[in-house]
Amino acid sequence: MIPADARFDAFAASCPSRRLLDTIGNKWASLVIVALGLEGRMRFSELSTRIAGVSQKMLTQTLRGLERDGLLIRTVTPSVPVRVDYELTPLGLSLLDPIRHLKEWAEAHMAEVDKAREEYDRDTA
């Protein structure tokens, strides 16, 4: 287990680590990290196709945020048309396992969650 940096405490309202948790807890950011981690370097259009339902605007914002946080690298190759690729940095790769496991947990337990939701909705109606 990676030791926590004693200067940061995400339970504290003013801790900047909360902003990072907001970023990596976002569904689009998590899916981008998993897609790039499992499939490697990808272009914008490949990410857009792989992550069904994400708008161009949201994918652009997500990629910029992940780049700003040092989690991915954007590489521009001068050509006609210009080629832009995205890939995880070592810091981004360090997030792959926890986020991949969270994605897999959600997929494995979705039927149970759906059942619990149905029961809750029925009992509180």
Tab-separated table of N, CA, C and O in Angstrom:
chain	number	residue	atom	x	y	z
A	1	MET	N	0.838	-1.179	0.000
A	1	MET	CA	0.000	0.000	0.000
A	1	MET	C	0.885	1.245	0.000
A	1	MET	O	1.903	1.300	0.671
A	2	ILE	N	0.480	2.248	-0.749
A	2	ILE	CA	1.238	3.491	-0.852
A	2	ILE	C	0.930	4.359	0.361
A	2	ILE	O	-0.236	4.622	0.654
A	3	PRO	N	1.957	4.792	1.101
A	3	PRO	CA	1.680	5.635	2.270
A	3	PRO	C	1.134	6.996	1.868
A	3	PRO	O	1.532	7.562	0.856
A	4	ALA	N	0.208	7.495	2.642
A	4	ALA	CA	-0.375	8.815	2.377
A	4	ALA	C	0.617	9.900	2.770
A	4	ALA	O	1.401	9.734	3.695
A	5	ASP	N	0.584	11.000	2.043
A	5	ASP	CA	1.405	12.158	2.371
A	5	ASP	C	0.722	12.875	3.529
A	5	ASP	O	-0.427	13.296	3.415
A	6	ALA	N	1.410	13.009	4.635
A	6	ALA	CA	0.821	13.574	5.858
A	6	ALA	C	0.369	15.026	5.679
A	6	ALA	O	-0.423	15.515	6.470
A	7	ARG	N	0.828	15.700	4.635
A	7	ARG	CA	0.415	17.093	4.419
A	7	ARG	C	-1.005	17.197	3.874
A	7	ARG	O	-1.581	18.273	3.865
A	8	PHE	N	-1.542	16.094	3.392
A	8	PHE	CA	-2.859	16.123	2.765
A	8	PHE	C	-3.828	15.211	3.504
A	8	PHE	O	-3.476	14.117	3.916
A	9	ASP	N	-5.052	15.692	3.664
A	9	ASP	CA	-6.116	14.924	4.316
A	9	ASP	C	-7.419	15.223	3.584
A	9	ASP	O	-8.021	16.287	3.766
A	10	ALA	N	-7.839	14.308	2.749
A	10	ALA	CA	-9.027	14.520	1.910
A	10	ALA	C	-10.296	14.704	2.727
A	10	ALA	O	-11.300	15.194	2.206
A	11	PHE	N	-10.272	14.345	4.001
A	11	PHE	CA	-11.438	14.580	4.857
A	11	PHE	C	-11.565	16.060	5.238
A	11	PHE	O	-12.639	16.508	5.632
A	12	ALA	N	-10.472	16.807	5.134
A	12	ALA	CA	-10.494	18.238	5.463
A	12	ALA	C	-11.077	19.019	4.284
A	12	ALA	O	-10.674	18.815	3.138
A	13	ALA	N	-12.004	19.912	4.578
A	13	ALA	CA	-12.701	20.655	3.525
A	13	ALA	C	-11.761	21.458	2.642
A	13	ALA	O	-12.003	21.621	1.444
A	14	SER	N	-10.676	21.950	3.185
A	14	SER	CA	-9.772	22.806	2.420
A	14	SER	C	-8.648	22.045	1.715
A	14	SER	O	-7.817	22.655	1.044
A	15	CYS	N	-8.622	20.743	1.832
A	15	CYS	CA	-7.515	19.963	1.264
A	15	CYS	C	-7.609	19.902	-0.264
A	15	CYS	O	-8.645	19.541	-0.816
A	16	PRO	N	-6.519	20.245	-0.953
A	16	PRO	CA	-6.537	20.211	-2.420
A	16	PRO	C	-6.699	18.801	-2.992
A	16	PRO	O	-7.070	18.648	-4.149
A	17	SER	N	-6.436	17.788	-2.192
A	17	SER	CA	-6.612	16.424	-2.703
A	17	SER	C	-8.075	16.138	-3.047
A	17	SER	O	-8.368	15.253	-3.847
A	18	ARG	N	-9.000	16.912	-2.500
A	18	ARG	CA	-10.420	16.752	-2.851
A	18	ARG	C	-10.666	17.067	-4.318
A	18	ARG	O	-11.475	16.418	-4.970
A	19	ARG	N	-9.969	18.075	-4.837
A	19	ARG	CA	-10.127	18.410	-6.261
A	19	ARG	C	-9.630	17.264	-7.131
A	19	ARG	O	-10.216	16.955	-8.168
A	20	LEU	N	-8.551	16.630	-6.704
A	20	LEU	CA	-8.038	15.483	-7.454
A	20	LEU	C	-9.036	14.326	-7.397
A	20	LEU	O	-9.281	13.662	-8.405
A	21	LEU	N	-9.631	14.097	-6.231
A	21	LEU	CA	-10.643	13.049	-6.126
A	21	LEU	C	-11.856	13.356	-7.001
A	21	LEU	O	-12.449	12.450	-7.591
A	22	ASP	N	-12.215	14.634	-7.098
A	22	ASP	CA	-13.295	15.032	-8.016
A	22	ASP	C	-12.948	14.638	-9.445
A	22	ASP	O	-13.794	14.144	-10.186
A	23	THR	N	-11.716	14.877	-9.832
A	23	THR	CA	-11.286	14.558	-11.195
A	23	THR	C	-11.304	13.060	-11.449
A	23	THR	O	-11.936	12.591	-12.391
A	24	ILE	N	-10.621	12.298	-10.615
A	24	ILE	CA	-10.504	10.864	-10.894
A	24	ILE	C	-11.786	10.103	-10.572
A	24	ILE	O	-11.977	8.997	-11.049
A	25	GLY	N	-12.687	10.731	-9.801
A	25	GLY	CA	-13.973	10.108	-9.519
A	25	GLY	C	-15.004	10.385	-10.597
A	25	GLY	O	-16.079	9.783	-10.609
A	26	ASN	N	-14.691	11.251	-11.530
A	26	ASN	CA	-15.589	11.559	-12.639
A	26	ASN	C	-15.646	10.362	-13.583
A	26	ASN	O	-14.611	9.798	-13.936
A	27	LYS	N	-16.856	9.971	-14.002
A	27	LYS	CA	-16.979	8.772	-14.841
A	27	LYS	C	-16.199	8.880	-16.138
A	27	LYS	O	-15.588	7.904	-16.570
A	28	TRP	N	-16.201	10.054	-16.762
A	28	TRP	CA	-15.493	10.183	-18.035
A	28	TRP	C	-13.989	10.061	-17.829
A	28	TRP	O	-13.305	9.398	-18.611
A	29	ALA	N	-13.464	10.696	-16.796
A	29	ALA	CA	-12.020	10.605	-16.520
A	29	ALA	C	-11.628	9.168	-16.216
A	29	ALA	O	-10.615	8.672	-16.717
A	30	SER	N	-12.433	8.496	-15.425
A	30	SER	CA	-12.139	7.094	-15.093
A	30	SER	C	-12.134	6.224	-16.338
A	30	SER	O	-11.240	5.383	-16.521
A	31	LEU	N	-13.109	6.430	-17.209
A	31	LEU	CA	-13.179	5.624	-18.429
A	31	LEU	C	-12.034	5.944	-19.386
A	31	LEU	O	-11.494	5.037	-20.038
A	32	VAL	N	-11.619	7.200	-19.461
A	32	VAL	CA	-10.463	7.557	-20.291
A	32	VAL	C	-9.209	6.875	-19.754
A	32	VAL	O	-8.429	6.298	-20.519
A	33	ILE	N	-9.017	6.914	-18.439
A	33	ILE	CA	-7.833	6.290	-17.838
A	33	ILE	C	-7.809	4.795	-18.123
A	33	ILE	O	-6.789	4.235	-18.521
A	34	VAL	N	-8.947	4.131	-17.962
A	34	VAL	CA	-8.994	2.686	-18.223
A	34	VAL	C	-8.774	2.399	-19.707
A	34	VAL	O	-8.008	1.495	-20.067
A	35	ALA	N	-9.424	3.165	-20.579
A	35	ALA	CA	-9.252	2.933	-22.021
A	35	ALA	C	-7.794	3.091	-22.436
A	35	ALA	O	-7.238	2.225	-23.129
A	36	LEU	N	-7.169	4.184	-22.020
A	36	LEU	CA	-5.765	4.411	-22.387
A	36	LEU	C	-4.840	3.399	-21.719
A	36	LEU	O	-3.842	2.983	-22.310
A	37	GLY	N	-5.170	3.017	-20.496
A	37	GLY	CA	-4.327	2.060	-19.783
A	37	GLY	C	-4.367	0.673	-20.388
A	37	GLY	O	-3.352	-0.015	-20.465
A	38	LEU	N	-5.536	0.262	-20.851
A	38	LEU	CA	-5.678	-1.084	-21.409
A	38	LEU	C	-5.338	-1.144	-22.895
A	38	LEU	O	-4.840	-2.152	-23.376
A	39	GLU	N	-5.623	-0.058	-23.619
A	39	GLU	CA	-5.446	-0.089	-25.070
A	39	GLU	C	-4.247	0.711	-25.557
A	39	GLU	O	-3.901	0.656	-26.726
A	40	GLY	N	-3.628	1.471	-24.673
A	40	GLY	CA	-2.454	2.248	-25.058
A	40	GLY	C	-2.818	3.542	-25.748
A	40	GLY	O	-3.942	4.027	-25.675
A	41	ARG	N	-1.866	4.107	-26.423
A	41	ARG	CA	-2.009	5.399	-27.106
A	41	ARG	C	-3.227	5.380	-28.027
A	41	ARG	O	-3.427	4.437	-28.784
A	42	MET	N	-4.020	6.462	-27.919
A	42	MET	CA	-5.223	6.560	-28.750
A	42	MET	C	-5.411	7.982	-29.238
A	42	MET	O	-4.991	8.934	-28.591
A	43	ARG	N	-6.101	8.102	-30.362
A	43	ARG	CA	-6.486	9.400	-30.901
A	43	ARG	C	-7.830	9.797	-30.304
A	43	ARG	O	-8.554	8.968	-29.756
A	44	PHE	N	-8.164	11.080	-30.444
A	44	PHE	CA	-9.422	11.595	-29.916
A	44	PHE	C	-10.604	10.795	-30.456
A	44	PHE	O	-11.485	10.378	-29.706
A	45	SER	N	-10.627	10.566	-31.755
A	45	SER	CA	-11.755	9.852	-32.369
A	45	SER	C	-11.855	8.419	-31.856
A	45	SER	O	-12.963	7.894	-31.693
A	46	GLU	N	-10.729	7.784	-31.585
A	46	GLU	CA	-10.747	6.419	-31.043
A	46	GLU	C	-11.318	6.410	-29.630
A	46	GLU	O	-12.110	5.531	-29.275
A	47	LEU	N	-10.921	7.403	-28.823
A	47	LEU	CA	-11.467	7.513	-27.471
A	47	LEU	C	-12.964	7.787	-27.516
A	47	LEU	O	-13.741	7.189	-26.772
A	48	SER	N	-13.366	8.664	-28.410
A	48	SER	CA	-14.773	9.010	-28.547
A	48	SER	C	-15.612	7.789	-28.930
A	48	SER	O	-16.713	7.597	-28.417
A	49	THR	N	-15.085	6.959	-29.811
A	49	THR	CA	-15.782	5.734	-30.212
A	49	THR	C	-15.788	4.717	-29.082
A	49	THR	O	-16.801	4.064	-28.818
A	50	ARG	N	-14.667	4.581	-28.404
A	50	ARG	CA	-14.532	3.580	-27.329
A	50	ARG	C	-15.436	3.899	-26.145
A	50	ARG	O	-15.990	3.017	-25.510
A	51	ILE	N	-15.568	5.186	-25.815
A	51	ILE	CA	-16.348	5.613	-24.648
A	51	ILE	C	-17.699	6.125	-25.139
A	51	ILE	O	-17.893	7.320	-25.353
A	52	ALA	N	-18.608	5.212	-25.338
A	52	ALA	CA	-19.925	5.552	-25.881
A	52	ALA	C	-20.636	6.563	-24.989
A	52	ALA	O	-20.612	6.453	-23.760
A	53	GLY	N	-21.241	7.559	-25.637
A	53	GLY	CA	-22.061	8.521	-24.906
A	53	GLY	C	-21.356	9.793	-24.485
A	53	GLY	O	-22.020	10.735	-24.068
A	54	VAL	N	-20.047	9.838	-24.572
A	54	VAL	CA	-19.340	11.058	-24.176
A	54	VAL	C	-19.424	12.062	-25.325
A	54	VAL	O	-19.202	11.714	-26.486
A	55	SER	N	-19.764	13.297	-24.998
A	55	SER	CA	-19.826	14.330	-26.028
A	55	SER	C	-18.411	14.812	-26.355
A	55	SER	O	-17.476	14.638	-25.565
A	56	GLN	N	-18.284	15.440	-27.513
A	56	GLN	CA	-16.985	15.976	-27.915
A	56	GLN	C	-16.503	17.003	-26.896
A	56	GLN	O	-15.333	17.005	-26.504
A	57	LYS	N	-17.415	17.862	-26.440
A	57	LYS	CA	-17.062	18.893	-25.460
A	57	LYS	C	-16.585	18.267	-24.150
A	57	LYS	O	-15.561	18.661	-23.589
A	58	MET	N	-17.310	17.264	-23.662
A	58	MET	CA	-16.943	16.639	-22.386
A	58	MET	C	-15.637	15.870	-22.509
A	58	MET	O	-14.805	15.898	-21.590
A	59	LEU	N	-15.426	15.186	-23.619
A	59	LEU	CA	-14.168	14.465	-23.804
A	59	LEU	C	-13.006	15.447	-23.868
A	59	LEU	O	-11.960	15.214	-23.258
A	60	THR	N	-13.198	16.552	-24.572
A	60	THR	CA	-12.147	17.578	-24.641
A	60	THR	C	-11.819	18.114	-23.255
A	60	THR	O	-10.643	18.210	-22.869
A	61	GLN	N	-12.843	18.454	-22.472
A	61	GLN	CA	-12.621	18.967	-21.115
A	61	GLN	C	-11.930	17.925	-20.239
A	61	GLN	O	-11.028	18.251	-19.463
A	62	THR	N	-12.350	16.679	-20.368
A	62	THR	CA	-11.768	15.603	-19.569
A	62	THR	C	-10.301	15.416	-19.910
A	62	THR	O	-9.444	15.322	-19.013
A	63	LEU	N	-9.981	15.371	-21.189
A	63	LEU	CA	-8.589	15.193	-21.612
A	63	LEU	C	-7.720	16.360	-21.147
A	63	LEU	O	-6.603	16.155	-20.670
A	64	ARG	N	-8.220	17.578	-21.238
A	64	ARG	CA	-7.458	18.745	-20.781
A	64	ARG	C	-7.207	18.674	-19.273
A	64	ARG	O	-6.113	18.986	-18.800
A	65	GLY	N	-8.224	18.279	-18.515
A	65	GLY	CA	-8.064	18.163	-17.072
A	65	GLY	C	-7.050	17.102	-16.686
A	65	GLY	O	-6.215	17.318	-15.797
A	66	LEU	N	-7.099	15.958	-17.356
A	66	LEU	CA	-6.149	14.885	-17.066
A	66	LEU	C	-4.731	15.282	-17.469
A	66	LEU	O	-3.768	14.931	-16.784
A	67	GLU	N	-4.617	16.016	-18.559
A	67	GLU	CA	-3.299	16.506	-18.973
A	67	GLU	C	-2.769	17.513	-17.955
A	67	GLU	O	-1.603	17.460	-17.555
A	68	ARG	N	-3.627	18.411	-17.509
A	68	ARG	CA	-3.227	19.426	-16.523
A	68	ARG	C	-2.743	18.779	-15.235
A	68	ARG	O	-1.782	19.244	-14.613
A	69	ASP	N	-3.399	17.693	-14.825
A	69	ASP	CA	-3.023	16.997	-13.588
A	69	ASP	C	-1.826	16.066	-13.775
A	69	ASP	O	-1.415	15.394	-12.830
A	70	GLY	N	-1.295	16.000	-14.978
A	70	GLY	CA	-0.113	15.167	-15.217
A	70	GLY	C	-0.422	13.701	-15.376
A	70	GLY	O	0.473	12.863	-15.247
A	71	LEU	N	-1.679	13.369	-15.688
A	71	LEU	CA	-2.072	11.967	-15.800
A	71	LEU	C	-1.998	11.438	-17.227
A	71	LEU	O	-1.940	10.224	-17.433
A	72	LEU	N	-2.004	12.328	-18.193
A	72	LEU	CA	-1.830	11.902	-19.578
A	72	LEU	C	-1.009	12.913	-20.348
A	72	LEU	O	-0.848	14.058	-19.932
A	73	ILE	N	-0.474	12.435	-21.451
A	73	ILE	CA	0.335	13.256	-22.350
A	73	ILE	C	-0.414	13.378	-23.668
A	73	ILE	O	-0.938	12.394	-24.188
A	74	ARG	N	-0.441	14.583	-24.193
A	74	ARG	CA	-1.031	14.872	-25.506
A	74	ARG	C	0.132	15.117	-26.453
A	74	ARG	O	0.947	16.015	-26.247
A	75	THR	N	0.227	14.310	-27.500
A	75	THR	CA	1.307	14.437	-28.462
A	75	THR	C	0.742	14.865	-29.805
A	75	THR	O	-0.134	14.193	-30.354
A	76	VAL	N	1.240	16.004	-30.311
A	76	VAL	CA	0.806	16.513	-31.610
A	76	VAL	C	1.898	16.179	-32.627
A	76	VAL	O	3.058	16.539	-32.448
A	77	THR	N	1.492	15.482	-33.693
A	77	THR	CA	2.417	15.147	-34.769
A	77	THR	C	2.052	15.982	-35.984
A	77	THR	O	0.937	15.854	-36.509
A	78	PRO	N	2.975	16.862	-36.421
A	78	PRO	CA	2.659	17.697	-37.585
A	78	PRO	C	2.522	16.830	-38.834
A	78	PRO	O	3.441	16.111	-39.215
A	79	SER	N	1.360	16.850	-39.400
A	79	SER	CA	1.075	16.137	-40.638
A	79	SER	C	-0.174	16.770	-41.218
A	79	SER	O	-0.722	17.706	-40.666
A	80	VAL	N	-0.650	16.253	-42.328
A	80	VAL	CA	-1.885	16.756	-42.920
A	80	VAL	C	-2.850	15.585	-43.014
A	80	VAL	O	-2.617	14.663	-43.781
A	81	PRO	N	-3.904	15.552	-42.188
A	81	PRO	CA	-4.191	16.492	-41.105
A	81	PRO	C	-3.283	16.237	-39.904
A	81	PRO	O	-2.639	15.192	-39.818
A	82	VAL	N	-3.270	17.180	-38.983
A	82	VAL	CA	-2.452	17.055	-37.776
A	82	VAL	C	-2.931	15.838	-36.989
A	82	VAL	O	-4.127	15.578	-36.874
A	83	ARG	N	-1.988	15.081	-36.471
A	83	ARG	CA	-2.322	13.897	-35.680
A	83	ARG	C	-2.096	14.220	-34.203
A	83	ARG	O	-1.036	14.720	-33.827
A	84	VAL	N	-3.108	13.936	-33.364
A	84	VAL	CA	-3.013	14.149	-31.924
A	84	VAL	C	-3.282	12.823	-31.233
A	84	VAL	O	-4.306	12.186	-31.478
A	85	ASP	N	-2.349	12.408	-30.399
A	85	ASP	CA	-2.478	11.155	-29.647
A	85	ASP	C	-2.445	11.445	-28.158
A	85	ASP	O	-1.824	12.414	-27.713
A	86	TYR	N	-3.094	10.570	-27.408
A	86	TYR	CA	-3.135	10.672	-25.949
A	86	TYR	C	-2.636	9.356	-25.371
A	86	TYR	O	-2.962	8.281	-25.877
A	87	GLU	N	-1.854	9.461	-24.294
A	87	GLU	CA	-1.409	8.266	-23.582
A	87	GLU	C	-1.174	8.625	-22.122
A	87	GLU	O	-0.942	9.781	-21.777
A	88	LEU	N	-1.263	7.628	-21.273
A	88	LEU	CA	-1.064	7.859	-19.846
A	88	LEU	C	0.401	8.098	-19.531
A	88	LEU	O	1.286	7.498	-20.140
A	89	THR	N	0.633	8.959	-18.567
A	89	THR	CA	1.972	9.158	-18.010
A	89	THR	C	2.200	8.055	-16.980
A	89	THR	O	1.265	7.315	-16.626
A	90	PRO	N	3.404	7.933	-16.449
A	90	PRO	CA	3.605	6.972	-15.360
A	90	PRO	C	2.663	7.243	-14.175
A	90	PRO	O	2.150	6.300	-13.551
A	91	LEU	N	2.409	8.514	-13.878
A	91	LEU	CA	1.467	8.848	-12.805
A	91	LEU	C	0.067	8.339	-13.148
A	91	LEU	O	-0.626	7.765	-12.306
A	92	GLY	N	-0.360	8.548	-14.399
A	92	GLY	CA	-1.661	8.046	-14.840
A	92	GLY	C	-1.727	6.533	-14.805
A	92	GLY	O	-2.739	5.953	-14.398
A	93	LEU	N	-0.651	5.888	-15.214
A	93	LEU	CA	-0.606	4.415	-15.175
A	93	LEU	C	-0.730	3.890	-13.746
A	93	LEU	O	-1.276	2.813	-13.527
A	94	SER	N	-0.231	4.669	-12.772
A	94	SER	CA	-0.327	4.222	-11.378
A	94	SER	C	-1.775	4.195	-10.898
A	94	SER	O	-2.091	3.543	-9.911
A	95	LEU	N	-2.661	4.888	-11.611
A	95	LEU	CA	-4.090	4.888	-11.281
A	95	LEU	C	-4.856	3.763	-11.971
A	95	LEU	O	-6.002	3.491	-11.623
A	96	LEU	N	-4.256	3.154	-12.965
A	96	LEU	CA	-4.975	2.176	-13.778
A	96	LEU	C	-5.562	1.040	-12.956
A	96	LEU	O	-6.750	0.740	-13.073
A	97	ASP	N	-4.768	0.386	-12.137
A	97	ASP	CA	-5.284	-0.766	-11.391
A	97	ASP	C	-6.455	-0.413	-10.479
A	97	ASP	O	-7.494	-1.077	-10.537
A	98	PRO	N	-6.350	0.621	-9.635
A	98	PRO	CA	-7.509	0.924	-8.788
A	98	PRO	C	-8.765	1.285	-9.584
A	98	PRO	O	-9.866	0.826	-9.263
A	99	ILE	N	-8.624	2.055	-10.641
A	99	ILE	CA	-9.804	2.459	-11.409
A	99	ILE	C	-10.340	1.284	-12.230
A	99	ILE	O	-11.549	1.107	-12.351
A	100	ARG	N	-9.446	0.472	-12.785
A	100	ARG	CA	-9.884	-0.713	-13.534
A	100	ARG	C	-10.654	-1.650	-12.617
A	100	ARG	O	-11.699	-2.182	-12.988
A	101	HIS	N	-10.171	-1.834	-11.391
A	101	HIS	CA	-10.862	-2.698	-10.439
A	101	HIS	C	-12.228	-2.130	-10.069
A	101	HIS	O	-13.199	-2.884	-9.920
A	102	LEU	N	-12.319	-0.827	-9.917
A	102	LEU	CA	-13.602	-0.199	-9.619
A	102	LEU	C	-14.585	-0.410	-10.775
A	102	LEU	O	-15.750	-0.754	-10.572
A	103	LYS	N	-14.136	-0.230	-12.003
A	103	LYS	CA	-14.963	-0.472	-13.194
A	103	LYS	C	-15.430	-1.924	-13.224
A	103	LYS	O	-16.612	-2.217	-13.450
A	104	GLU	N	-14.511	-2.846	-12.995
A	104	GLU	CA	-14.864	-4.269	-13.013
A	104	GLU	C	-15.832	-4.620	-11.879
A	104	GLU	O	-16.736	-5.429	-12.056
A	105	TRP	N	-15.642	-3.996	-10.712
A	105	TRP	CA	-16.566	-4.231	-9.592
A	105	TRP	C	-17.966	-3.779	-9.986
A	105	TRP	O	-18.946	-4.472	-9.740
A	106	ALA	N	-18.065	-2.588	-10.590
A	106	ALA	CA	-19.370	-2.067	-11.009
A	106	ALA	C	-20.031	-3.005	-12.010
A	106	ALA	O	-21.235	-3.288	-11.907
A	107	GLU	N	-19.269	-3.508	-12.950
A	107	GLU	CA	-19.828	-4.428	-13.945
A	107	GLU	C	-20.270	-5.744	-13.299
A	107	GLU	O	-21.333	-6.275	-13.629
A	108	ALA	N	-19.489	-6.245	-12.346
A	108	ALA	CA	-19.798	-7.521	-11.705
A	108	ALA	C	-20.996	-7.434	-10.760
A	108	ALA	O	-21.704	-8.423	-10.558
A	109	HIS	N	-21.237	-6.283	-10.182
A	109	HIS	CA	-22.276	-6.141	-9.167
A	109	HIS	C	-23.494	-5.331	-9.613
A	109	HIS	O	-24.384	-5.065	-8.798
A	110	MET	N	-23.550	-4.971	-10.884
A	110	MET	CA	-24.647	-4.131	-11.348
A	110	MET	C	-26.001	-4.795	-11.168
A	110	MET	O	-26.977	-4.132	-10.793
A	111	ALA	N	-26.107	-6.098	-11.384
A	111	ALA	CA	-27.390	-6.794	-11.207
A	111	ALA	C	-27.864	-6.695	-9.757
A	111	ALA	O	-29.055	-6.467	-9.501
A	112	GLU	N	-26.932	-6.830	-8.813
A	112	GLU	CA	-27.292	-6.719	-7.397
A	112	GLU	C	-27.742	-5.296	-7.050
A	112	GLU	O	-28.692	-5.109	-6.281
A	113	VAL	N	-27.061	-4.313	-7.605
A	113	VAL	CA	-27.421	-2.916	-7.354
A	113	VAL	C	-28.786	-2.617	-7.958
A	113	VAL	O	-29.629	-1.967	-7.314
A	114	ASP	N	-29.026	-3.101	-9.182
A	114	ASP	CA	-30.344	-2.915	-9.793
A	114	ASP	C	-31.449	-3.512	-8.932
A	114	ASP	O	-32.499	-2.890	-8.728
A	115	LYS	N	-31.208	-4.698	-8.403
A	115	LYS	CA	-32.199	-5.360	-7.539
A	115	LYS	C	-32.439	-4.530	-6.282
A	115	LYS	O	-33.588	-4.319	-5.866
A	116	ALA	N	-31.369	-4.056	-5.653
A	116	ALA	CA	-31.501	-3.234	-4.442
A	116	ALA	C	-32.267	-1.949	-4.741
A	116	ALA	O	-33.115	-1.524	-3.947
A	117	ARG	N	-32.006	-1.352	-5.866
A	117	ARG	CA	-32.711	-0.123	-6.254
A	117	ARG	C	-34.212	-0.394	-6.438
A	117	ARG	O	-35.045	0.400	-5.997
A	118	GLU	N	-34.518	-1.481	-7.113
A	118	GLU	CA	-35.928	-1.834	-7.330
A	118	GLU	C	-36.641	-2.054	-5.997
A	118	GLU	O	-37.762	-1.578	-5.795
A	119	GLU	N	-35.989	-2.779	-5.087
A	119	GLU	CA	-36.586	-3.037	-3.766
A	119	GLU	C	-36.768	-1.731	-2.993
A	119	GLU	O	-37.809	-1.513	-2.372
A	120	TYR	N	-35.775	-0.876	-3.031
A	120	TYR	CA	-35.848	0.404	-2.327
A	120	TYR	C	-36.993	1.235	-2.880
A	120	TYR	O	-37.797	1.781	-2.139
A	121	ASP	N	-37.049	1.348	-4.198
A	121	ASP	CA	-38.091	2.148	-4.841
A	121	ASP	C	-39.483	1.585	-4.525
A	121	ASP	O	-40.420	2.339	-4.277
A	122	ARG	N	-39.599	0.263	-4.512
A	122	ARG	CA	-40.889	-0.368	-4.200
A	122	ARG	C	-41.282	-0.094	-2.745
A	122	ARG	O	-42.419	0.238	-2.447
A	123	ASP	N	-40.323	-0.192	-1.835
A	123	ASP	CA	-40.602	-0.027	-0.407
A	123	ASP	C	-40.826	1.421	-0.012
A	123	ASP	O	-41.467	1.682	1.002
A	124	THR	N	-40.283	2.361	-0.776
A	124	THR	CA	-40.447	3.770	-0.417
A	124	THR	C	-41.532	4.481	-1.238
A	124	THR	O	-41.761	5.669	-1.048
A	125	ALA	N	-42.169	3.743	-2.130
A	125	ALA	CA	-43.213	4.356	-2.985
A	125	ALA	C	-44.469	4.647	-2.185
A	125	ALA	O	-44.831	4.053	-1.238
